[in-house]
C-alpha positions in Angstrom: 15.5 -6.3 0.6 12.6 -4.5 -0.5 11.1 -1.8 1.3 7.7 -2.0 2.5 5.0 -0.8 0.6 3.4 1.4 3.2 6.8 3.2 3.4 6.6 3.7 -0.5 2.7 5.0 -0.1 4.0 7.4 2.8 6.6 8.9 1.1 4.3 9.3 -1.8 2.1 11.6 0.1 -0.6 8.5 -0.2 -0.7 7.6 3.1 0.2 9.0 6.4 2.4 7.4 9.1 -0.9 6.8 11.4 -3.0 5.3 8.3 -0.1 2.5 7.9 0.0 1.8 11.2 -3.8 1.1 11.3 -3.5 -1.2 8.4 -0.6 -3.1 9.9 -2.5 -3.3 13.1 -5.6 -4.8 10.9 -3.3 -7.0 9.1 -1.8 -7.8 12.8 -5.2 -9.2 13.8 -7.2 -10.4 11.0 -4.5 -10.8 8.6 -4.9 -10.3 4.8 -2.3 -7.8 2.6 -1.7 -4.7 3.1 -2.7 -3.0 -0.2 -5.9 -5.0 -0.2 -6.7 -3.8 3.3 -5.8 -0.3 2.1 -8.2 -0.4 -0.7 -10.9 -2.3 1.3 -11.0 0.7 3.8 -10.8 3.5 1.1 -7.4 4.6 1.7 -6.0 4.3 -1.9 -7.5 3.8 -5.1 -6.5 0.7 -7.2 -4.8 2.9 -10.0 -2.4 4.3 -7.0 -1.7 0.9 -5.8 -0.7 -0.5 -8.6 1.8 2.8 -9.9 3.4 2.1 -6.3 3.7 -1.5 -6.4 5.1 -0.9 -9.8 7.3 1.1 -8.6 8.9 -1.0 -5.7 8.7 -3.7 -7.5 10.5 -1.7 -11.0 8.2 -3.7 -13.1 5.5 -2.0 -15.3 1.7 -1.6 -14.2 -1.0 -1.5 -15.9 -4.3 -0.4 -14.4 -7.5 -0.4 -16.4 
């Protein structure tokens, strides 16, 4: 199983622990993804969305 994607932007330095709680909480409510909530609300730019899905996912990224 994979693991979640706000634990790979935590342990990153990306996010902190609070910040992916607040976006689960948002995604709780009103639904939606989480890395499109995170970008939404200014939390992570695309280009280090996209090297951390890449990274969970061991597929390569490409951001332009």
């Amino acid at each position: 199983m994979l693991q979640p994607i706000g634990e790979h932007l935590r342990e990153a330095g990306l996010m902190s622990a609070a910040q992916v709680e607040d976006i689960l909480g948002i995604q709780r409510t009103e639904g939606g993804r989480f890395c499109s909530i995170a970008l939404r609300h200014g939390l992570c730019t695309e280009r280090e969305l996209v090297r951390t899905l890449s990274r969970q996912l061991n597929v390569p990224g490409v951001c332009v």
